[in-house]
mmCIF file of C-alpha atoms and ligand atoms in Angstrom:
data_model
loop_
_atom_site.group_PDB
_atom_site.id
_atom_site.type_symbol
_atom_site.label_atom_id
_atom_site.label_comp_id
_atom_site.label_asym_id
_atom_site.label_seq_id
_atom_site.Cartn_x
_atom_site.Cartn_y
_atom_site.Cartn_z
ATOM 1 C CA MET S 1 -9.070 -13.664 10.110
ATOM 2 C CA GLY S 2 -6.437 -12.179 12.036
ATOM 3 C CA LEU S 3 -4.378 -9.085 10.388
ATOM 4 C CA VAL S 4 -4.033 -8.448 6.983
ATOM 5 C CA SER S 5 -2.164 -6.146 4.565
ATOM 6 C CA GLY S 6 -3.032 -2.460 4.371
ATOM 7 C CA TYR S 7 -3.472 -3.424 0.651
ATOM 8 C CA GLU S 8 -6.432 -5.850 1.402
ATOM 9 C CA VAL S 9 -8.001 -3.082 3.417
ATOM 10 C CA ILE S 10 -7.624 -0.221 0.574
ATOM 11 C CA ALA S 11 -8.831 -2.884 -2.121
ATOM 12 C CA GLU S 12 -11.722 -4.090 0.162
ATOM 13 C CA CYS S 13 -13.090 -0.239 0.395
ATOM 14 C CA THR S 14 -11.823 1.188 -2.570
ATOM 15 C CA SER S 15 -13.706 -1.474 -4.359
ATOM 16 C CA LYS S 16 -17.136 -1.212 -2.303
ATOM 17 C CA GLY S 17 -17.121 2.698 -2.254
ATOM 18 C CA MET S 18 -16.219 2.260 1.699
ATOM 19 C CA VAL S 19 -13.890 4.685 3.690
ATOM 20 C CA ALA S 20 -12.248 3.037 6.421
ATOM 21 C CA GLY S 21 -11.581 4.433 9.723
ATOM 22 C CA SER S 22 -8.185 4.597 10.521
ATOM 23 C CA PHE S 23 -8.094 4.436 14.853
ATOM 24 C CA ASN S 24 -5.541 5.471 17.077
ATOM 25 C CA THR S 25 -4.668 2.769 19.696
ATOM 26 C CA THR S 26 -2.408 3.633 23.144
ATOM 27 C CA ASN S 27 -3.711 0.912 25.163
ATOM 28 C CA LEU S 28 -5.868 -2.501 25.938
ATOM 29 C CA GLU S 29 -8.825 -0.435 26.719
ATOM 30 C CA THR S 30 -8.734 1.568 23.959
ATOM 31 C CA THR S 31 -7.848 -1.627 21.112
ATOM 32 C CA MET S 32 -10.787 -3.101 22.712
ATOM 33 C CA GLY S 33 -13.262 -0.808 22.092
ATOM 34 C CA ILE S 34 -12.216 -0.183 18.750
ATOM 35 C CA ALA S 35 -11.932 -4.411 17.673
ATOM 36 C CA GLN S 36 -15.727 -4.079 19.102
ATOM 37 C CA ALA S 37 -17.034 -1.357 16.810
ATOM 38 C CA ILE S 38 -15.202 -3.240 13.757
ATOM 39 C CA GLU S 39 -16.829 -6.830 14.843
ATOM 40 C CA ASN S 40 -20.659 -4.550 15.007
ATOM 41 C CA THR S 41 -20.436 -2.759 12.008
ATOM 42 C CA GLY S 42 -18.490 -5.585 9.720
ATOM 43 C CA VAL S 43 -16.233 -2.429 7.444
ATOM 44 C CA PRO S 44 -12.421 -2.879 7.015
ATOM 45 C CA THR S 45 -10.323 -0.551 9.128
ATOM 46 C CA PHE S 46 -6.990 0.413 10.127
ATOM 47 C CA ILE S 47 -5.743 0.249 13.684
ATOM 48 C CA GLN S 48 -2.947 2.424 14.648
ATOM 49 C CA VAL S 49 -0.291 4.006 16.559
ATOM 50 C CA ALA S 50 1.926 6.679 16.489
ATOM 51 C CA PRO S 51 5.338 6.248 17.990
ATOM 52 C CA THR S 52 4.295 9.632 20.597
ATOM 53 C CA ASN S 53 1.891 7.054 21.576
ATOM 54 C CA ALA S 54 4.166 3.707 21.681
ATOM 55 C CA VAL S 55 6.260 5.039 24.215
ATOM 56 C CA LEU S 56 4.906 3.698 27.057
ATOM 57 C CA SER S 57 4.017 -0.358 25.618
ATOM 58 C CA GLY S 58 6.465 -0.458 22.285
ATOM 59 C CA PHE S 59 5.388 -1.510 19.094
ATOM 60 C CA GLU S 60 5.811 -4.927 20.093
ATOM 61 C CA TYR S 61 2.646 -5.090 22.812
ATOM 62 C CA ILE S 62 0.747 -2.951 20.658
ATOM 63 C CA TYR S 63 1.168 -5.743 17.823
ATOM 64 C CA ASP S 64 0.512 -8.429 20.156
ATOM 65 C CA MET S 65 -2.466 -6.953 21.950
ATOM 66 C CA VAL S 66 -4.102 -5.680 18.645
ATOM 67 C CA ALA S 67 -3.207 -9.017 16.560
ATOM 68 C CA ARG S 68 -4.489 -11.374 19.251
ATOM 69 C CA ARG S 69 -7.923 -9.803 19.307
ATOM 70 C CA VAL S 70 -9.196 -9.111 15.552
ATOM 71 C CA ALA S 71 -7.758 -12.432 15.247
ATOM 72 C CA SER S 72 -11.394 -13.490 16.264
ATOM 73 C CA ILE S 73 -12.817 -11.041 13.963
ATOM 74 C CA ASP S 74 -14.274 -11.926 10.550
ATOM 75 C CA VAL S 75 -13.371 -8.022 8.873
ATOM 76 C CA PRO S 76 -9.976 -7.179 7.539
ATOM 77 C CA VAL S 77 -8.386 -5.343 9.839
ATOM 78 C CA ALA S 78 -4.072 -4.028 8.593
ATOM 79 C CA LEU S 79 -2.468 -2.588 11.733
ATOM 80 C CA HIS S 80 -0.970 0.896 10.899
ATOM 81 C CA LEU S 81 2.431 3.123 11.870
ATOM 82 C CA ASP S 82 0.577 6.333 12.298
ATOM 83 C CA HIS S 83 3.069 9.054 11.348
ATOM 84 C CA GLY S 84 6.079 7.785 11.461
ATOM 85 C CA ARG S 85 9.195 10.314 11.481
ATOM 86 C CA SER S 86 11.954 8.294 10.881
ATOM 87 C CA LEU S 87 13.304 5.480 9.186
ATOM 88 C CA ASP S 88 14.083 3.883 12.496
ATOM 89 C CA ASP S 89 10.375 4.492 13.012
ATOM 90 C CA VAL S 90 9.489 2.438 10.196
ATOM 91 C CA ARG S 91 12.115 -0.215 10.851
ATOM 92 C CA ALA S 92 10.616 -0.564 14.788
ATOM 93 C CA ALA S 93 7.094 -1.093 13.048
ATOM 94 C CA LEU S 94 7.887 -3.683 10.593
ATOM 95 C CA GLY S 95 9.662 -5.533 13.028
ATOM 96 C CA ALA S 96 6.897 -5.637 15.364
ATOM 97 C CA GLY S 97 4.391 -6.669 12.686
ATOM 98 C CA PHE S 98 2.832 -4.224 11.298
ATOM 99 C CA THR S 99 1.411 -4.154 7.656
ATOM 100 C CA SER S 100 0.853 -0.793 6.826
ATOM 101 C CA ILE S 101 2.961 2.163 7.543
ATOM 102 C CA MET S 102 3.501 6.011 7.033
ATOM 103 C CA MET S 103 6.504 7.965 6.356
ATOM 104 C CA ASP S 104 5.298 11.460 7.558
ATOM 105 C CA ALA S 105 8.194 13.711 6.113
ATOM 106 C CA SER S 106 5.932 16.722 5.438
ATOM 107 C CA ALA S 107 8.039 19.009 7.415
ATOM 108 C CA TYR S 108 10.992 18.391 4.889
ATOM 109 C CA PRO S 109 11.400 20.013 1.548
ATOM 110 C CA PHE S 110 9.247 18.597 -1.204
ATOM 111 C CA GLU S 111 12.846 16.686 -2.646
ATOM 112 C CA GLU S 112 14.088 15.480 0.696
ATOM 113 C CA ASN S 113 10.187 14.361 1.447
ATOM 114 C CA ILE S 114 9.700 12.625 -1.290
ATOM 115 C CA ASP S 115 13.680 10.781 -1.031
ATOM 116 C CA LEU S 116 12.697 9.721 2.792
ATOM 117 C CA SER S 117 9.231 8.539 1.305
ATOM 118 C CA ILE S 118 10.925 6.279 -1.302
ATOM 119 C CA GLN S 119 13.746 5.107 1.439
ATOM 120 C CA ALA S 120 10.716 3.931 3.612
ATOM 121 C CA ALA S 121 8.963 2.158 1.102
ATOM 122 C CA GLN S 122 12.162 0.251 0.344
ATOM 123 C CA LEU S 123 12.001 -1.012 3.766
ATOM 124 C CA CYS S 124 8.933 -2.429 3.256
ATOM 125 C CA PRO S 125 7.633 -5.667 2.389
ATOM 126 C CA ALA S 126 6.129 -6.547 -0.564
ATOM 127 C CA GLU S 127 2.413 -6.747 1.841
ATOM 128 C CA VAL S 128 3.086 -3.394 3.458
ATOM 129 C CA SER S 129 1.465 -0.768 2.068
ATOM 130 C CA VAL S 130 2.660 2.933 2.588
ATOM 131 C CA GLU S 131 1.467 6.356 3.029
ATOM 132 C CA ALA S 132 2.889 9.230 1.949
ATOM 133 C CA GLU S 133 2.080 13.085 2.930
ATOM 134 C CA LEU S 134 2.147 15.920 1.282
ATOM 135 C CA GLY S 135 1.886 19.605 3.049
ATOM 136 C CA GLY S 136 1.308 20.498 6.925
ATOM 137 C CA ILE S 137 -1.025 19.189 8.579
ATOM 138 C CA GLY S 138 -2.325 21.543 11.706
ATOM 139 C CA GLY S 139 -2.743 21.276 15.331
ATOM 140 C CA LYS S 140 -1.011 18.834 17.410
ATOM 141 C CA GLU S 141 -0.763 14.956 18.006
ATOM 142 C CA ASP S 142 0.028 14.689 21.585
ATOM 143 C CA ASP S 143 2.062 17.490 22.107
ATOM 144 C CA HIS S 144 3.441 17.424 18.688
ATOM 145 C CA GLY S 145 2.850 20.501 16.084
ATOM 146 C CA PRO S 146 3.929 20.475 12.464
ATOM 147 C CA GLU S 147 6.789 22.028 11.679
ATOM 148 C CA ARG S 148 5.363 23.675 8.849
ATOM 149 C CA GLU S 149 1.261 24.110 8.596
ATOM 150 C CA THR S 150 0.991 24.656 4.888
ATOM 151 C CA ALA S 151 -2.219 22.920 2.521
ATOM 152 C CA THR S 152 -1.377 20.708 -0.215
ATOM 153 C CA ASP S 153 -0.405 22.310 -3.611
ATOM 154 C CA PRO S 154 -2.794 20.366 -6.419
ATOM 155 C CA SER S 155 0.273 20.857 -8.428
ATOM 156 C CA GLN S 156 2.997 18.845 -6.808
ATOM 157 C CA VAL S 157 0.903 16.010 -6.626
ATOM 158 C CA ALA S 158 1.230 13.829 -9.590
ATOM 159 C CA ASP S 159 4.992 14.361 -9.456
ATOM 160 C CA PHE S 160 4.910 13.640 -5.412
ATOM 161 C CA VAL S 161 2.694 10.478 -6.043
ATOM 162 C CA ASP S 162 4.600 9.224 -9.120
ATOM 163 C CA LYS S 163 8.200 9.762 -7.134
ATOM 164 C CA THR S 164 7.467 8.184 -4.313
ATOM 165 C CA GLY S 165 5.048 5.077 -5.318
ATOM 166 C CA CYS S 166 2.771 5.649 -2.004
ATOM 167 C CA ASP S 167 -0.170 4.134 -1.784
ATOM 168 C CA MET S 168 -1.985 6.251 0.265
ATOM 169 C CA LEU S 169 -1.533 10.599 0.450
ATOM 170 C CA ALA S 170 -2.317 12.317 3.190
ATOM 171 C CA VAL S 171 -3.511 15.095 2.163
ATOM 172 C CA SER S 172 -4.152 19.027 4.268
ATOM 173 C CA VAL S 173 -7.019 20.432 3.013
ATOM 174 C CA GLY S 174 -8.335 22.394 5.924
ATOM 175 C CA ASN S 175 -8.460 19.353 8.110
ATOM 176 C CA VAL S 176 -6.202 19.783 11.517
ATOM 177 C CA HIS S 177 -5.303 17.079 14.409
ATOM 178 C CA GLY S 178 -6.882 17.359 17.780
ATOM 179 C CA PHE S 179 -10.375 18.827 18.787
ATOM 180 C CA HIS S 180 -11.029 21.979 16.703
ATOM 181 C CA PRO S 181 -14.675 22.486 16.119
ATOM 182 C CA ASP S 182 -14.496 24.857 13.650
ATOM 183 C CA ALA S 183 -12.265 23.083 11.260
ATOM 184 C CA ARG S 184 -13.829 22.770 7.711
ATOM 185 C CA ILE S 185 -12.341 20.636 4.746
ATOM 186 C CA ASP S 186 -11.825 22.909 1.749
ATOM 187 C CA THR S 187 -13.293 20.627 -1.059
ATOM 188 C CA ASP S 188 -12.328 22.723 -3.906
ATOM 189 C CA LEU S 189 -8.836 22.135 -2.819
ATOM 190 C CA LEU S 190 -9.453 18.420 -2.071
ATOM 191 C CA ARG S 191 -11.286 17.684 -5.441
ATOM 192 C CA ALA S 192 -8.178 19.385 -7.081
ATOM 193 C CA VAL S 193 -5.883 17.412 -5.264
ATOM 194 C CA GLN S 194 -8.255 14.116 -5.662
ATOM 195 C CA GLU S 195 -7.864 14.605 -9.674
ATOM 196 C CA ALA S 196 -4.131 14.957 -9.611
ATOM 197 C CA SER S 197 -3.783 11.731 -7.681
ATOM 198 C CA SER S 198 -3.448 8.251 -8.756
ATOM 199 C CA VAL S 199 -3.602 7.087 -5.212
ATOM 200 C CA PRO S 200 -6.618 7.256 -3.154
ATOM 201 C CA LEU S 201 -6.270 10.060 -0.393
ATOM 202 C CA VAL S 202 -6.335 10.153 3.631
ATOM 203 C CA ILE S 203 -7.181 12.768 5.690
ATOM 204 C CA HIS S 204 -5.921 13.514 8.847
ATOM 205 C CA GLY S 205 -7.563 15.259 12.039
ATOM 206 C CA GLY S 206 -10.980 13.261 11.574
ATOM 207 C CA SER S 207 -12.364 13.992 15.376
ATOM 208 C CA GLY S 208 -13.831 17.841 14.505
ATOM 209 C CA LEU S 209 -14.795 18.023 11.101
ATOM 210 C CA PRO S 210 -18.649 18.411 10.401
ATOM 211 C CA HIS S 211 -20.286 14.654 9.977
ATOM 212 C CA GLU S 212 -21.990 15.791 6.589
ATOM 213 C CA GLN S 213 -18.519 16.647 5.199
ATOM 214 C CA LEU S 214 -17.035 13.097 6.839
ATOM 215 C CA GLY S 215 -19.614 11.631 5.336
ATOM 216 C CA ALA S 216 -18.947 12.442 1.907
ATOM 217 C CA LEU S 217 -15.456 11.803 1.649
ATOM 218 C CA ALA S 218 -15.559 8.609 -0.464
ATOM 219 C CA GLU S 219 -17.026 10.745 -3.401
ATOM 220 C CA TYR S 220 -13.291 12.361 -3.006
ATOM 221 C CA ASN S 221 -11.069 8.740 -3.325
ATOM 222 C CA VAL S 222 -10.481 9.090 0.526
ATOM 223 C CA VAL S 223 -9.946 5.763 1.377
ATOM 224 C CA LYS S 224 -8.748 6.253 5.341
ATOM 225 C CA VAL S 225 -9.888 8.687 7.641
ATOM 226 C CA ASN S 226 -7.580 9.109 11.014
ATOM 227 C CA VAL S 227 -9.497 9.657 14.347
ATOM 228 C CA ALA S 228 -7.584 9.417 17.907
ATOM 229 C CA THR S 229 -8.505 12.683 19.594
ATOM 230 C CA ASP S 230 -12.469 11.645 20.079
ATOM 231 C CA LEU S 231 -11.707 8.534 21.507
ATOM 232 C CA ARG S 232 -8.758 9.670 24.106
ATOM 233 C CA MET S 233 -11.259 11.961 25.231
ATOM 234 C CA ALA S 234 -14.135 9.105 25.555
ATOM 235 C CA MET S 235 -11.701 7.029 27.675
ATOM 236 C CA ILE S 236 -10.241 9.977 29.727
ATOM 237 C CA ARG S 237 -14.214 11.457 30.636
ATOM 238 C CA THR S 238 -14.989 7.984 31.643
ATOM 239 C CA PHE S 239 -12.173 7.885 34.222
ATOM 240 C CA GLY S 240 -12.959 11.351 35.513
ATOM 241 C CA GLU S 241 -16.740 10.810 35.719
ATOM 242 C CA ALA S 242 -16.494 8.187 37.496
ATOM 243 C CA TYR S 243 -14.227 10.169 39.798
ATOM 244 C CA THR S 244 -16.364 12.835 40.090
ATOM 245 C CA ALA S 245 -19.190 10.452 41.113
ATOM 246 C CA ASN S 246 -17.203 8.565 43.748
ATOM 247 C CA PRO S 247 -13.672 10.139 45.018
ATOM 248 C CA ASN S 248 -13.465 6.729 46.633
ATOM 249 C CA GLU S 249 -14.236 4.321 43.349
ATOM 250 C CA TYR S 250 -11.624 1.557 43.620
ATOM 251 C CA SER S 251 -13.154 -0.880 40.587
ATOM 252 C CA LEU S 252 -10.294 -0.041 38.327
ATOM 253 C CA ILE S 253 -12.115 -3.130 36.264
ATOM 254 C CA ARG S 254 -15.577 -2.087 36.022
ATOM 255 C CA VAL S 255 -14.251 1.901 35.517
ATOM 256 C CA SER S 256 -12.068 0.363 32.442
ATOM 257 C CA GLN S 257 -15.179 -1.689 31.254
ATOM 258 C CA SER S 258 -17.222 1.644 31.016
ATOM 259 C CA ALA S 259 -14.771 2.754 29.089
ATOM 260 C CA VAL S 260 -14.281 0.332 25.931
ATOM 261 C CA THR S 261 -17.829 1.096 25.676
ATOM 262 C CA ALA S 262 -17.378 4.470 25.325
ATOM 263 C CA ILE S 263 -14.365 3.895 23.192
ATOM 264 C CA THR S 264 -16.843 1.434 21.144
ATOM 265 C CA GLU S 265 -19.835 3.822 20.989
ATOM 266 C CA VAL S 266 -17.259 6.805 19.463
ATOM 267 C CA VAL S 267 -15.659 4.356 17.078
ATOM 268 C CA GLU S 268 -19.039 3.067 15.901
ATOM 269 C CA GLU S 269 -20.699 6.169 15.369
ATOM 270 C CA ARG S 270 -17.451 7.489 13.178
ATOM 271 C CA ILE S 271 -17.386 4.369 10.975
ATOM 272 C CA ARG S 272 -21.267 4.489 10.357
ATOM 273 C CA ILE S 273 -20.551 8.537 9.791
ATOM 274 C CA PHE S 274 -17.828 7.681 7.089
ATOM 275 C CA ASN S 275 -20.326 5.126 5.454
ATOM 276 C CA PRO S 276 -23.890 6.657 5.306
ATOM 277 C CA LYS S 277 -24.809 4.573 2.270
ATOM 278 C CA PHE S 278 -23.647 0.657 4.365
HETATM 279 P P1 13P I 301 -7.780 13.706 15.248
HETATM 280 O O1 13P I 301 -6.990 13.697 17.062
HETATM 281 O O2 13P I 301 -7.834 14.864 15.151
HETATM 282 O O3 13P I 301 -8.626 12.880 15.581
HETATM 283 O O4 13P I 301 -6.894 13.096 14.695
HETATM 284 C C1 13P I 301 -6.273 11.958 14.882
HETATM 285 C C2 13P I 301 -5.116 12.145 13.543
HETATM 286 O O5 13P I 301 -4.621 12.302 12.315
HETATM 287 C C3 13P I 301 -3.589 10.604 13.842
HETATM 288 O O6 13P I 301 -3.295 10.740 12.700
#
């Protein structure tokens, strides 16, 4: 099928009451693992990369790798820029062929956040969907923490969505980036945000949240849940275990293949947790 517009993933999921996982890749093994899980489950999905994780590859290699692999998958998959922090990030991802972008200007005051989100949207061709963020999500994405960690204020939501014209809204409702086993979504706050938002919501920090909460997110008009840390830990753990088991291990391909399998298992489990009815 090949890469599709982010709009197609959003439309497929919202029309069927599904939640798209949005899985962060960094390299070939992670991409292969994610793609296999998408094939196994058949659920529309985003594959994404943040600028902090593209420092080795650049966006072009990520695009080539993802586009080549999903060409043989008969499920809608969009390639998304995660946490674009500047208009240059957005330009670079669009130049590489990404089909969905996030402008994360949540560290800026409200009006500047709106302004930057509008400018990012104006750079995008009509088929590229746009995610903006209101409220600062806690925890760390790679080495980057939020400049401000603040819950999304429901009273600002309608105005923000209306003025930015964003297609998806990332919210801070108790979700945190990284490995935080005690993280929990404040469902009252999520409900208040949902009621104020005319567009579907995005939950970042999908790795540490309780499974029963993740399985209920479709009821809050959440269309996209980001997962990164779980995949990264699966890959690093596989290599660590291989070395511990045999410090003379030299079969890079065998260990790489085990890492792909470990990532597929994590992604497939997540997709099924997000979509318990499917
Ligand atoms: P986790 O690393 O907690 O899964 O969060 C990923 C994320 O939200 C990427 O934007």
